[in-house]
Amino acid sequence: MTALLIEYIWLVLIFPLLGFVAIGFLHTKLSEKVIGWLGTAAVFLSFLFSLILFIEVIWFQETAFAETRAIYSWLSTAEVDIKISFMIDHLTLVMLLVVTGVGCLIHIYAMGFMGGQKGFTRIFAFMNLSIFFVLLLVLADNFLLVLSGWSGINICSYLLISLNYEQDTDIQAGKKIFIFSRFADFLLVLAVLFVFSFFKTFDFEQIFRTSIRTISEPGLTTTICLLLTFAVACKAAMVPFHVWARDAVIAPIPVSVLLTGLFLSAPSIYLIARCHVLFLQSPMAMSILSIVGLFTAFLAATIAATSDDVKRVLAYAAVSQIGFMFLALGVGAFDSAIFHLLTQAIVIPLFFISIGNLEYSAKEIKTGVVLRQKIPSSYRIFLIGALTLSGTPMLSGFFSRNEILWRTLGSQPLGGFVFWLIGVLISGLTVFYIFRSFFHKFYTEPAPTKNPVAIKRLKPTMSIPLYIFAFLAFAVGLLGLPHHSKLKNFLEPVFTNYVKTDLFDLEPQMLPLEISFTAIVILVSLIGFGFSYLLYFVKPEMPGRILLSTRPLNNFITHNWYMDELYQSLLLKPARYLANISVQLIDVKILDKIRLLIPQYLETLSVWLNKLQTGLIRNYILSFVLSIVMIFAYFLLKSN
Amino acid sequence: MIPASYYLYLSAILFVLGIIGVLVRRNLILILISIELMLNAVNLTFVTFSNYWGVYDGQVFVLFIMVAASAQVGVGLALVKTIFKKKAIVDVDKFNLLGQ
């Protein structure tokens, strides 16, 4: 039997949209509390619905589950029939749960964090809308719907980032993100057009079937895949588009969580996992995907290792982990990428929320032992997050990243090993930077302050999501135990539906090898921890001395590898120059003159025309009669 | 039998007379009467053609036009009366607010 709820799948989408509409229209009549609960309830209902659907599928479904439901015919012509229709398979179900679950927790947190602040209404309206668009993207069964969801996410990121629209930094950050996401849009539109021009349809199902059956030109598939790769790279702040990740954390904490935890990774990773059929036919796109991912993981890790602002460290940690997901996608380990996405969608919010709680309860203190003593919950949760991110055995990050590394190793004989080696180095670096900011935040001696520190009590809405996230950080790992991965079994039908890949048999006889390679990863991680312990706990004066000796390198990294400056000189300066020239030449010399001439001529004309208005009825009638006579005369002469 | 063209000439002459009346007369009431004259010229054309082709659509039209014309005369006279009450004039040339 099929799951009953599948017929009502549009309900998942409707709840957040209704929430957005209700908050948008009624915000003047409702109190802050009602708005908060309304927004949260909208996402929670979606989550509940997805959860019930998920349980139904797990319990009552023996075979792989993949259904499409069309609800509306959007555009129907002889050549193409575009429907608003939703595709629900195992991948979609997992993504639905992640997006609505994490989204719901963030909503609860935002209720506490944003309480009484400006922009409370707007943040809830926009968050609901953005959840709607992500769900639309995840559920879409054709490229046009994906495109709508994708653009919707862009506009929502822009609105959320520039939430404090009175602050100049926020506005600039919003603009930057908007421009970058428009560029991503542009690339995706190109990819979709290529797809349409070749396959003559937008439907995923048909595109994938056709692409396997016909031996398509490899160049075309590669073009499409490369466009898709760069579109999602731009969206997920991969190299060379990583510069905007820094600006994502300017906005209030709930926005940062939503952006870095969900919107950076979920749409991009999902889209590539969905299009895995196309990617598997283009080895070149796959390798570019993994190289981009690996390079980003490294670059973001270096930036995170030199940044002193915890939020910025976390933003780049998120980017670095998305780099790992790209690597996993690139080596064909699609389910590992989804698994890593799942664990990171929990770890990153965990960090941000614990930092947000620190910010909330003790705004004046940036770092110091006081924080550890006075707000132990944040301290402990941050530690759990740090342990998870650095891949401590039995926590979720351990399983997900090691699986990616192991699958990378098995992907190609030589390249795989090089990738693995770099990946392991990055793991060490990850441990280093996360504990660096941990020690920096909680173990430095604070500057002596005169007045006693006021500690605000946390609201329950702020601490409960934190504990849920912390619990999940433990629990989610159990879904993906190596060789007994429930998630992998669940996702396997999706990735073997069209193409039979041998990526899914990990040979059992390789077990000793796998264990020893994992041991190397743990060893490198321990070295990373040792370094940060030595440098930032035992001898806190050491880093300063090291920095002095390696100033150029350090400058290079802290300036985002001078990528901002590169954009400045390559794009902004020529654009400004061009704009200046066109202002002086075209605007002042040509357009302004025309602008001034037109009213002059109009005035003369109107003065002249004014004389016709005598006000005498007989004059009007005369002209009326004369015109009729002339019209008759014309037709009479013409007919002869 | 009188040919149809005679009727048409008559109706054309009546129509032109109506137009001339509208154009040269100054008295509002006479202008209204001239408009009636034009309408009746048109009526005559309708009836002529109706008779000529042997279909009765034209006759029906004439009835409609008569009803419309009487309604229009009612409105027109009411306007003339109002104007006269306000300004004590029936001369259209003195009534050129648009041109001022």
XYZ file of C-alpha atoms in Angstrom, chain A residues 613-622 625, chain B residues 19 22-23 25-26 92-93 95-96 98-99:
22
model
C -10.073 75.537 -26.950
C -12.598 78.337 -27.546
C -15.281 76.918 -25.300
C -17.891 77.574 -27.971
C -20.021 74.516 -28.610
C -20.535 75.398 -32.224
C -16.807 75.308 -32.914
C -16.594 71.836 -31.497
C -19.567 70.676 -33.480
C -18.135 72.225 -36.621
C -18.969 67.585 -38.650
C -26.594 70.333 -38.774
C -27.126 73.282 -34.681
C -24.234 75.313 -36.039
C -28.552 78.911 -34.043
C -27.760 80.419 -30.684
C -24.838 79.194 -26.159
C -22.222 81.748 -27.194
C -21.838 79.892 -22.318
C -18.157 79.212 -22.971
C -14.267 75.791 -21.200
C -12.560 78.526 -23.168
